[in-house]
mmCIF file of C-alpha atoms and ligand atoms in Angstrom:
data_model
loop_
_atom_site.group_PDB
_atom_site.id
_atom_site.type_symbol
_atom_site.label_atom_id
_atom_site.label_comp_id
_atom_site.label_asym_id
_atom_site.label_seq_id
_atom_site.Cartn_x
_atom_site.Cartn_y
_atom_site.Cartn_z
ATOM 1 C CA MET G 12 29.129 -6.023 -65.964
ATOM 2 C CA ILE G 13 30.731 -4.785 -62.775
ATOM 3 C CA ILE G 14 28.692 -5.575 -59.739
ATOM 4 C CA LYS G 15 29.423 -3.381 -56.767
ATOM 5 C CA THR G 16 29.206 -5.251 -53.531
ATOM 6 C CA HIS G 17 27.909 -3.517 -50.448
ATOM 7 C CA LYS G 18 31.541 -3.259 -49.258
ATOM 8 C CA ASP G 19 32.568 -1.266 -52.342
ATOM 9 C CA ILE G 20 29.905 1.407 -52.057
ATOM 10 C CA PRO G 21 30.959 4.368 -49.933
ATOM 11 C CA SER G 22 28.355 4.858 -47.231
ATOM 12 C CA ASN G 23 27.371 8.277 -48.584
ATOM 13 C CA GLU G 24 26.170 6.601 -51.764
ATOM 14 C CA ILE G 25 23.737 4.310 -49.972
ATOM 15 C CA THR G 26 20.398 6.013 -49.766
ATOM 16 C CA ASP G 27 18.405 5.160 -46.695
ATOM 17 C CA PRO G 28 15.130 3.652 -48.013
ATOM 18 C CA LEU G 29 13.142 6.151 -45.960
ATOM 19 C CA VAL G 30 15.079 9.102 -47.351
ATOM 20 C CA PHE G 31 14.648 7.638 -50.824
ATOM 21 C CA LYS G 32 10.900 7.400 -50.332
ATOM 22 C CA GLN G 33 10.706 10.948 -49.009
ATOM 23 C CA ARG G 34 12.597 12.225 -52.050
ATOM 24 C CA ARG G 35 10.195 10.413 -54.310
ATOM 25 C CA GLN G 36 7.257 11.952 -52.470
ATOM 26 C CA ILE G 37 8.729 15.433 -52.790
ATOM 27 C CA ILE G 38 9.329 14.868 -56.492
ATOM 28 C CA LYS G 39 5.781 13.549 -56.850
ATOM 29 C CA ALA G 40 4.492 16.648 -55.076
ATOM 30 C CA MET G 41 6.484 18.922 -57.401
ATOM 31 C CA MET G 42 5.229 17.087 -60.473
ATOM 32 C CA GLY G 43 1.695 17.280 -59.104
ATOM 33 C CA SER G 44 1.810 21.048 -58.763
ATOM 34 C CA LEU G 45 3.504 21.430 -62.129
ATOM 35 C CA ALA G 46 0.794 19.400 -63.809
ATOM 36 C CA ALA G 47 -1.845 21.384 -61.953
ATOM 37 C CA GLY G 48 -0.280 24.643 -63.110
ATOM 38 C CA VAL G 49 -0.374 23.545 -66.741
ATOM 39 C CA ALA G 50 -3.897 22.221 -66.569
ATOM 40 C CA GLY G 51 -5.103 25.203 -64.577
ATOM 41 C CA VAL G 52 -6.691 23.137 -61.832
ATOM 42 C CA SER G 53 -5.574 22.672 -58.279
ATOM 43 C CA ALA G 54 -3.775 19.445 -57.535
ATOM 44 C CA SER G 55 -5.064 17.102 -54.874
ATOM 45 C CA SER G 56 -4.270 18.471 -51.439
ATOM 46 C CA ALA G 57 -1.900 15.699 -50.403
ATOM 47 C CA LEU G 58 0.281 16.041 -53.489
ATOM 48 C CA ALA G 59 0.407 19.798 -53.832
ATOM 49 C CA GLU G 60 0.840 20.516 -50.152
ATOM 50 C CA PRO G 61 4.035 22.512 -49.666
ATOM 51 C CA VAL G 62 6.520 20.475 -47.665
ATOM 52 C CA SER G 63 6.843 23.437 -45.292
ATOM 53 C CA VAL G 64 3.317 22.877 -43.945
ATOM 54 C CA TRP G 65 4.716 19.969 -41.978
ATOM 55 C CA SER G 66 8.292 21.061 -41.487
ATOM 56 C CA ASN G 67 7.994 24.628 -40.137
ATOM 57 C CA ILE G 68 5.750 23.916 -37.189
ATOM 58 C CA PRO G 69 6.061 26.166 -34.145
ATOM 59 C CA LYS G 70 7.000 24.488 -30.890
ATOM 60 C CA ALA G 71 4.304 24.233 -28.253
ATOM 61 C CA ASN G 72 5.374 25.626 -24.918
ATOM 62 C CA THR G 73 3.762 23.048 -22.680
ATOM 63 C CA THR G 74 6.550 21.610 -20.580
ATOM 64 C CA GLY G 75 9.394 24.137 -20.598
ATOM 65 C CA GLU G 76 12.012 21.387 -20.804
ATOM 66 C CA SER G 77 14.425 20.826 -23.667
ATOM 67 C CA LEU G 78 14.625 17.218 -24.766
ATOM 68 C CA ILE G 79 16.753 15.647 -27.472
ATOM 69 C CA ALA G 80 14.599 13.642 -29.875
ATOM 70 C CA THR G 81 15.391 9.986 -30.501
ATOM 71 C CA PRO G 82 16.675 9.546 -34.110
ATOM 72 C CA SER G 83 13.635 9.363 -36.388
ATOM 73 C CA ASP G 84 14.714 6.178 -38.182
ATOM 74 C CA ILE G 85 14.591 4.364 -34.851
ATOM 75 C CA VAL G 86 11.139 5.669 -33.956
ATOM 76 C CA LYS G 87 9.832 4.757 -37.425
ATOM 77 C CA ASN G 88 11.259 1.256 -37.417
ATOM 78 C CA HIS G 89 10.605 0.099 -33.849
ATOM 79 C CA THR G 90 6.846 0.169 -33.410
ATOM 80 C CA ASN G 91 4.058 -1.613 -31.587
ATOM 81 C CA TYR G 92 1.091 -2.083 -33.918
ATOM 82 C CA TYR G 93 -0.643 -5.310 -32.962
ATOM 83 C CA GLU G 94 -3.260 -5.144 -35.702
ATOM 84 C CA PHE G 95 -0.399 -5.846 -38.125
ATOM 85 C CA THR G 96 2.213 -7.788 -36.187
ATOM 86 C CA PHE G 97 3.430 -8.788 -32.734
ATOM 87 C CA ASN G 98 7.019 -7.834 -33.542
ATOM 88 C CA LYS G 99 8.552 -4.369 -33.589
ATOM 89 C CA THR G 100 9.855 -4.257 -37.156
ATOM 90 C CA ASP G 101 7.279 -5.560 -39.618
ATOM 91 C CA ALA G 102 4.660 -2.811 -39.253
ATOM 92 C CA THR G 103 7.053 -0.458 -41.090
ATOM 93 C CA GLN G 104 6.158 -2.421 -44.239
ATOM 94 C CA LEU G 105 2.788 -3.963 -43.418
ATOM 95 C CA ALA G 106 1.071 -0.751 -42.313
ATOM 96 C CA GLN G 107 1.723 0.870 -45.700
ATOM 97 C CA SER G 108 -1.296 -0.994 -47.089
ATOM 98 C CA LEU G 109 -3.743 0.699 -44.676
ATOM 99 C CA PRO G 110 -5.791 3.284 -46.625
ATOM 100 C CA THR G 111 -5.617 6.558 -44.655
ATOM 101 C CA ASP G 112 -6.808 9.138 -47.185
ATOM 102 C CA PRO G 113 -9.675 10.037 -47.089
ATOM 103 C CA TRP G 114 -10.239 9.515 -43.357
ATOM 104 C CA SER G 115 -13.089 10.557 -41.125
ATOM 105 C CA VAL G 116 -13.477 10.752 -37.375
ATOM 106 C CA GLU G 117 -16.803 10.436 -35.571
ATOM 107 C CA ILE G 118 -17.383 12.383 -32.352
ATOM 108 C CA SER G 119 -20.469 11.281 -30.512
ATOM 109 C CA GLY G 120 -22.066 10.187 -27.268
ATOM 110 C CA GLU G 121 -22.726 12.640 -24.433
ATOM 111 C CA VAL G 122 -22.244 15.794 -26.524
ATOM 112 C CA GLU G 123 -24.387 18.618 -27.815
ATOM 113 C CA ASN G 124 -22.836 18.528 -31.304
ATOM 114 C CA PRO G 125 -22.207 14.994 -32.513
ATOM 115 C CA ALA G 126 -20.502 15.007 -35.913
ATOM 116 C CA VAL G 127 -18.484 13.075 -38.434
ATOM 117 C CA TYR G 128 -15.537 15.150 -39.631
ATOM 118 C CA HIS G 129 -13.220 14.724 -42.558
ATOM 119 C CA LEU G 130 -9.775 14.637 -41.026
ATOM 120 C CA GLU G 131 -8.581 17.443 -43.302
ATOM 121 C CA ASP G 132 -11.362 19.683 -41.965
ATOM 122 C CA ILE G 133 -10.255 19.004 -38.402
ATOM 123 C CA LEU G 134 -6.620 19.733 -39.238
ATOM 124 C CA SER G 135 -7.336 22.921 -41.164
ATOM 125 C CA GLN G 136 -9.158 24.352 -38.140
ATOM 126 C CA GLN G 137 -6.297 23.671 -35.746
ATOM 127 C CA SER G 138 -2.993 25.420 -35.434
ATOM 128 C CA LEU G 139 -0.640 22.495 -35.430
ATOM 129 C CA GLN G 140 2.272 22.635 -33.022
ATOM 130 C CA GLU G 141 5.270 20.498 -32.211
ATOM 131 C CA TYR G 142 5.177 18.715 -28.846
ATOM 132 C CA ILE G 143 8.452 17.085 -27.830
ATOM 133 C CA TYR G 144 7.502 14.443 -25.269
ATOM 134 C CA ARG G 145 9.080 11.524 -23.534
ATOM 135 C CA PHE G 146 7.254 8.317 -24.424
ATOM 136 C CA ARG G 147 7.456 5.289 -22.094
ATOM 137 C CA CYS G 148 6.201 1.853 -23.147
ATOM 138 C CA VAL G 149 4.937 -0.524 -20.463
ATOM 139 C CA GLU G 150 7.636 -2.941 -21.741
ATOM 140 C CA ALA G 151 10.278 -0.658 -20.124
ATOM 141 C CA TRP G 152 11.767 1.027 -23.188
ATOM 142 C CA SER G 153 11.451 4.722 -23.910
ATOM 143 C CA MET G 154 12.083 7.407 -26.496
ATOM 144 C CA VAL G 155 11.650 11.135 -27.083
ATOM 145 C CA VAL G 156 9.392 12.081 -29.989
ATOM 146 C CA PRO G 157 8.670 15.467 -31.617
ATOM 147 C CA TRP G 158 4.961 14.955 -32.347
ATOM 148 C CA ILE G 159 2.942 17.383 -34.490
ATOM 149 C CA GLY G 160 -0.594 17.841 -33.328
ATOM 150 C CA PHE G 161 -3.073 19.839 -31.265
ATOM 151 C CA PRO G 162 -4.747 19.556 -27.864
ATOM 152 C CA LEU G 163 -7.497 16.919 -27.766
ATOM 153 C CA ALA G 164 -9.443 19.443 -25.648
ATOM 154 C CA ASN G 165 -9.878 21.682 -28.736
ATOM 155 C CA LEU G 166 -11.772 18.970 -30.579
ATOM 156 C CA LEU G 167 -13.811 17.912 -27.550
ATOM 157 C CA LYS G 168 -14.893 21.519 -26.964
ATOM 158 C CA MET G 169 -16.171 21.723 -30.561
ATOM 159 C CA ALA G 170 -18.450 18.788 -29.740
ATOM 160 C CA LYS G 171 -19.659 20.499 -26.529
ATOM 161 C CA PRO G 172 -19.550 17.738 -23.890
ATOM 162 C CA LEU G 173 -22.636 17.440 -21.677
ATOM 163 C CA SER G 174 -22.153 17.313 -17.911
ATOM 164 C CA SER G 175 -22.909 13.581 -18.133
ATOM 165 C CA ALA G 176 -19.676 13.038 -20.114
ATOM 166 C CA GLN G 177 -17.310 11.546 -17.536
ATOM 167 C CA PHE G 178 -14.976 9.486 -19.761
ATOM 168 C CA VAL G 179 -13.760 9.451 -23.355
ATOM 169 C CA GLN G 180 -13.594 6.246 -25.396
ATOM 170 C CA PHE G 181 -11.345 6.030 -28.457
ATOM 171 C CA THR G 182 -11.752 3.398 -31.161
ATOM 172 C CA ALA G 183 -9.140 2.548 -33.786
ATOM 173 C CA ILE G 184 -9.811 1.460 -37.350
ATOM 174 C CA TYR G 185 -11.212 -2.002 -38.055
ATOM 175 C CA ASP G 186 -9.812 -3.052 -41.424
ATOM 176 C CA PRO G 187 -9.298 -6.831 -41.503
ATOM 177 C CA LYS G 188 -8.481 -6.617 -45.231
ATOM 178 C CA THR G 189 -5.152 -4.984 -44.456
ATOM 179 C CA MET G 190 -4.687 -5.938 -40.779
ATOM 180 C CA PRO G 191 -3.669 -9.602 -40.488
ATOM 181 C CA ASN G 192 -4.271 -9.966 -36.747
ATOM 182 C CA GLN G 193 -7.821 -8.648 -37.100
ATOM 183 C CA ARG G 194 -8.419 -11.087 -39.933
ATOM 184 C CA ASP G 195 -7.182 -13.948 -37.733
ATOM 185 C CA ASN G 196 -8.897 -12.739 -34.551
ATOM 186 C CA ALA G 197 -5.465 -12.954 -32.968
ATOM 187 C CA MET G 198 -4.817 -12.278 -29.301
ATOM 188 C CA LEU G 199 -6.778 -9.084 -28.586
ATOM 189 C CA GLU G 200 -10.366 -8.054 -29.176
ATOM 190 C CA TRP G 201 -10.596 -5.836 -32.237
ATOM 191 C CA PRO G 202 -10.893 -2.995 -32.923
ATOM 192 C CA TYR G 203 -8.380 -1.573 -30.425
ATOM 193 C CA VAL G 204 -10.135 0.597 -27.833
ATOM 194 C CA GLU G 205 -8.682 2.987 -25.265
ATOM 195 C CA GLY G 206 -10.084 5.444 -22.758
ATOM 196 C CA LEU G 207 -9.391 8.406 -20.526
ATOM 197 C CA ARG G 208 -11.241 10.130 -17.724
ATOM 198 C CA ILE G 209 -12.681 13.437 -18.975
ATOM 199 C CA ASP G 210 -10.237 15.585 -16.973
ATOM 200 C CA GLU G 211 -7.293 13.574 -18.371
ATOM 201 C CA ALA G 212 -8.692 14.012 -21.879
ATOM 202 C CA MET G 213 -9.073 17.784 -21.401
ATOM 203 C CA HIS G 214 -5.562 18.207 -19.945
ATOM 204 C CA HIS G 215 -3.312 20.469 -22.033
ATOM 205 C CA LEU G 216 -0.569 17.815 -22.364
ATOM 206 C CA THR G 217 -2.989 15.374 -24.040
ATOM 207 C CA ILE G 218 -2.771 15.749 -27.805
ATOM 208 C CA LEU G 219 -4.002 14.254 -31.027
ATOM 209 C CA ALA G 220 -0.989 13.876 -33.309
ATOM 210 C CA ALA G 221 -1.106 13.876 -37.113
ATOM 211 C CA GLY G 222 2.620 14.069 -37.719
ATOM 212 C CA MET G 223 6.098 13.738 -36.237
ATOM 213 C CA TYR G 224 9.647 14.796 -37.130
ATOM 214 C CA GLY G 225 8.381 17.499 -39.481
ATOM 215 C CA GLU G 226 6.179 15.296 -41.629
ATOM 216 C CA ARG G 227 2.805 13.614 -41.698
ATOM 217 C CA MET G 228 2.489 10.663 -39.353
ATOM 218 C CA PRO G 229 4.031 7.533 -40.868
ATOM 219 C CA LYS G 230 1.448 4.786 -41.174
ATOM 220 C CA GLN G 231 3.305 2.464 -38.823
ATOM 221 C CA ASN G 232 3.239 5.162 -36.130
ATOM 222 C CA GLY G 233 -0.534 5.569 -36.263
ATOM 223 C CA ALA G 234 -1.475 7.654 -39.293
ATOM 224 C CA PRO G 235 -3.476 9.622 -39.906
ATOM 225 C CA LEU G 236 -4.431 10.533 -36.335
ATOM 226 C CA ARG G 237 -3.351 9.106 -32.989
ATOM 227 C CA LEU G 238 -3.566 9.996 -29.341
ATOM 228 C CA VAL G 239 -0.496 10.937 -27.268
ATOM 229 C CA VAL G 240 -0.745 10.983 -23.466
ATOM 230 C CA PRO G 241 2.851 11.473 -22.325
ATOM 231 C CA TRP G 242 2.454 10.585 -18.626
ATOM 232 C CA LYS G 243 0.845 7.192 -19.310
ATOM 233 C CA TYR G 244 2.256 3.948 -20.680
ATOM 234 C CA GLY G 245 2.428 3.904 -24.467
ATOM 235 C CA PHE G 246 -0.478 1.537 -25.049
ATOM 236 C CA LYS G 247 -2.905 4.271 -23.945
ATOM 237 C CA SER G 248 -1.761 6.338 -26.971
ATOM 238 C CA ILE G 249 -4.065 4.648 -29.490
ATOM 239 C CA LYS G 250 -3.250 4.819 -33.203
ATOM 240 C CA ALA G 251 -5.466 5.286 -36.276
ATOM 241 C CA ILE G 252 -8.478 6.732 -34.437
ATOM 242 C CA VAL G 253 -11.863 6.647 -36.191
ATOM 243 C CA LYS G 254 -14.224 7.301 -33.284
ATOM 244 C CA ILE G 255 -14.188 9.424 -30.134
ATOM 245 C CA GLU G 256 -17.155 8.917 -27.834
ATOM 246 C CA LEU G 257 -17.941 10.817 -24.683
ATOM 247 C CA VAL G 258 -19.455 8.379 -22.242
ATOM 248 C CA LYS G 259 -20.851 8.141 -18.719
ATOM 249 C CA ARG G 260 -19.009 5.026 -17.541
ATOM 250 C CA PRO G 261 -15.367 3.901 -17.690
ATOM 251 C CA PRO G 262 -14.789 2.405 -21.166
ATOM 252 C CA VAL G 263 -13.828 -1.249 -21.497
ATOM 253 C CA THR G 264 -10.338 -0.931 -22.964
ATOM 254 C CA THR G 265 -8.456 -3.517 -25.009
ATOM 255 C CA TRP G 266 -5.445 -4.225 -22.785
ATOM 256 C CA ASN G 267 -7.350 -3.941 -19.532
ATOM 257 C CA LYS G 268 -9.849 -6.485 -20.796
ATOM 258 C CA TYR G 269 -7.087 -8.799 -22.033
ATOM 259 C CA ALA G 270 -5.185 -8.825 -18.714
ATOM 260 C CA PRO G 271 -6.748 -6.646 -15.997
ATOM 261 C CA SER G 272 -4.081 -7.415 -13.396
ATOM 262 C CA ASP G 273 -1.259 -6.433 -15.782
ATOM 263 C CA TYR G 274 -2.717 -3.343 -17.465
ATOM 264 C CA GLY G 275 -4.840 -0.993 -15.383
ATOM 265 C CA PHE G 276 -7.293 1.528 -16.789
ATOM 266 C CA TYR G 277 -5.148 4.465 -15.626
ATOM 267 C CA SER G 278 -1.712 3.071 -16.524
ATOM 268 C CA ASN G 279 0.106 6.157 -15.337
ATOM 269 C CA VAL G 280 3.873 5.659 -15.562
ATOM 270 C CA ASN G 281 4.881 4.690 -12.016
ATOM 271 C CA PRO G 282 8.240 3.203 -10.964
ATOM 272 C CA GLU G 283 6.677 2.037 -7.675
ATOM 273 C CA VAL G 284 4.103 -0.240 -9.268
ATOM 274 C CA PRO G 285 5.844 -3.148 -11.025
ATOM 275 C CA HIS G 286 4.290 -5.096 -13.851
ATOM 276 C CA PRO G 287 3.614 -8.598 -12.467
ATOM 277 C CA ARG G 288 6.506 -9.934 -14.581
ATOM 278 C CA TRP G 289 9.061 -7.066 -14.520
ATOM 279 C CA SER G 290 10.113 -3.979 -12.628
ATOM 280 C CA GLN G 291 9.089 -0.550 -13.863
ATOM 281 C CA ASN G 292 11.761 1.429 -12.033
ATOM 282 C CA SER G 293 14.088 1.893 -15.011
ATOM 283 C CA GLU G 294 13.879 1.961 -18.792
ATOM 284 C CA ARG G 295 16.051 1.271 -21.842
ATOM 285 C CA GLN G 296 16.363 4.414 -23.960
ATOM 286 C CA LEU G 297 15.984 3.691 -27.668
ATOM 287 C CA GLY G 298 18.827 5.086 -29.725
ATOM 288 C CA GLY G 299 21.414 4.622 -27.015
ATOM 289 C CA SER G 300 24.448 2.389 -27.315
ATOM 290 C CA PHE G 301 25.279 -0.735 -25.357
ATOM 291 C CA PHE G 302 26.958 1.538 -22.805
ATOM 292 C CA THR G 303 24.101 4.023 -22.387
ATOM 293 C CA PRO G 304 22.846 3.597 -18.836
ATOM 294 C CA ARG G 305 19.200 2.776 -18.249
ATOM 295 C CA ARG G 306 17.138 5.796 -17.329
ATOM 296 C CA LYS G 307 15.468 5.897 -13.933
ATOM 297 C CA THR G 308 11.740 5.909 -14.612
ATOM 298 C CA GLU G 309 9.948 8.899 -13.102
ATOM 299 C CA LEU G 310 6.454 8.995 -11.628
ATOM 300 C CA PHE G 311 4.064 10.242 -14.338
ATOM 301 C CA ASN G 312 7.021 9.933 -16.744
ATOM 302 C CA GLY G 313 8.408 13.210 -15.387
ATOM 303 C CA TYR G 314 5.217 15.215 -15.954
ATOM 304 C CA GLY G 315 4.106 15.104 -12.304
ATOM 305 C CA SER G 316 4.267 18.863 -11.723
ATOM 306 C CA GLN G 317 1.539 19.205 -14.352
ATOM 307 C CA VAL G 318 -0.609 16.127 -13.850
ATOM 308 C CA ALA G 319 -0.228 14.901 -10.250
ATOM 309 C CA SER G 320 -3.161 17.079 -9.136
ATOM 310 C CA LEU G 321 -5.491 14.954 -11.304
ATOM 311 C CA TYR G 322 -4.850 12.053 -8.922
ATOM 312 C CA SER G 323 -4.394 13.800 -5.566
ATOM 313 C CA ASP G 324 -7.170 11.859 -3.846
ATOM 314 C CA MET G 325 -6.312 8.452 -5.346
ATOM 315 C CA ASP G 326 -4.243 5.507 -4.143
ATOM 316 C CA LEU G 327 -2.079 4.963 -7.236
ATOM 317 C CA ARG G 328 -1.224 1.394 -6.195
ATOM 318 C CA HIS G 329 -4.874 0.489 -6.288
ATOM 319 C CA PHE G 330 -5.759 2.600 -9.331
ATOM 320 C CA PHE G 331 -2.719 1.549 -11.391
HETATM 321 N N1 MTE Y 21 -4.265 0.931 -32.697
HETATM 322 C C1 MTE Y 21 -3.165 0.663 -31.961
HETATM 323 N N2 MTE Y 21 -2.644 1.652 -31.213
HETATM 324 C C2 MTE Y 21 -1.535 1.405 -30.458
HETATM 325 C C3 MTE Y 21 -0.936 0.125 -30.429
HETATM 326 C C4 MTE Y 21 -1.521 -0.894 -31.247
HETATM 327 O O1 MTE Y 21 -1.048 -2.035 -31.285
HETATM 328 N N3 MTE Y 21 -2.617 -0.580 -31.999
HETATM 329 N N4 MTE Y 21 0.179 -0.101 -29.646
HETATM 330 C C5 MTE Y 21 0.354 0.790 -28.488
HETATM 331 C C6 MTE Y 21 1.622 0.590 -27.826
HETATM 332 S S1 MTE Y 21 1.816 -0.795 -26.881
HETATM 333 C C7 MTE Y 21 2.613 1.535 -27.877
HETATM 334 S S2 MTE Y 21 4.036 1.392 -26.964
HETATM 335 C C8 MTE Y 21 2.506 2.691 -28.796
HETATM 336 C C9 MTE Y 21 3.676 2.640 -29.741
HETATM 337 O O2 MTE Y 21 3.724 3.744 -30.585
HETATM 338 P P1 MTE Y 21 4.826 3.740 -31.746
HETATM 339 O O3 MTE Y 21 4.740 2.406 -32.414
HETATM 340 O O4 MTE Y 21 4.518 4.885 -32.625
HETATM 341 O O5 MTE Y 21 6.138 3.878 -31.019
HETATM 342 O O6 MTE Y 21 1.315 2.683 -29.565
HETATM 343 C C10 MTE Y 21 0.155 2.253 -28.881
HETATM 344 N N5 MTE Y 21 -1.008 2.424 -29.723
HETATM 345 MO MO1 MO Y 22 3.639 -0.356 -25.444
#
């Protein structure tokens, strides 16, 4: 038997494992619809869904800037998902065991119409758009991601917030069976909780994302539904949301509770307010080479012309 070593295989013969998986999914989808055609019943939605539903998404016109997305294999393989791991690589594998279909999202609290929705019912009522945003982690790295989602405001309006609703609290899934750090009660308090002020939550740049790079959200990036708030540090953009509550008081959020002097409730990107252990005035851009210069971090991550008015009467050093 001739064994080809890695050296002998031309690079175009090596199939990226992600591409391989995608191909298998497409084949599975084709077989699913074939089988359905023969049997005369409709295949399950996930399998029969035409690939184009996720790949021909119109671009949202929210920022008017043209950004070049970070290569998708980098965004999919460099993640922060503390329920699974404290490193950046292992969630790619570990998160695959999280069951995300079916999924429901509860909307409750200070609203006229509290409800529990099947995720698919939420998605079918929204016109999904692509939002290409800069994304800045508090650890001083950044990327540009083409998210697929819809304004959070759309969903909140369906629930009809009462005037007493001043903040929005988001809760992520609690699933210790598949999430090792929940099982071990490691480091943070679980489930992961985040929050926004109601005007931040209603802002048109704030989205719920169900996909990226022309496909459904990979599990390690927060499937099936995550928040994206592009002018705040990445930890505000909570993954795997199961509950959205409108509340009267500022929510107690996971990172703020863990280390209040390091991670403020607002956590707007701000080069003038250093983390106690590192500067925030520049960032390493994922996908660059050794020679790519660090990017100068911008106030509100560059979205100031659209969001600065939310904070006009606030001292951002105090409310960091
Ligand atoms: N549920 C949950 N959401 C989370 C996190 C997490 O650990 N758990 N990490 C946050 C942090 S620190 C960042 S930087 C972003 C990372 O998103 P990405 O892994 O898709 O790049 O997700 C945020 N949302
Ligand atoms: Mo982060």
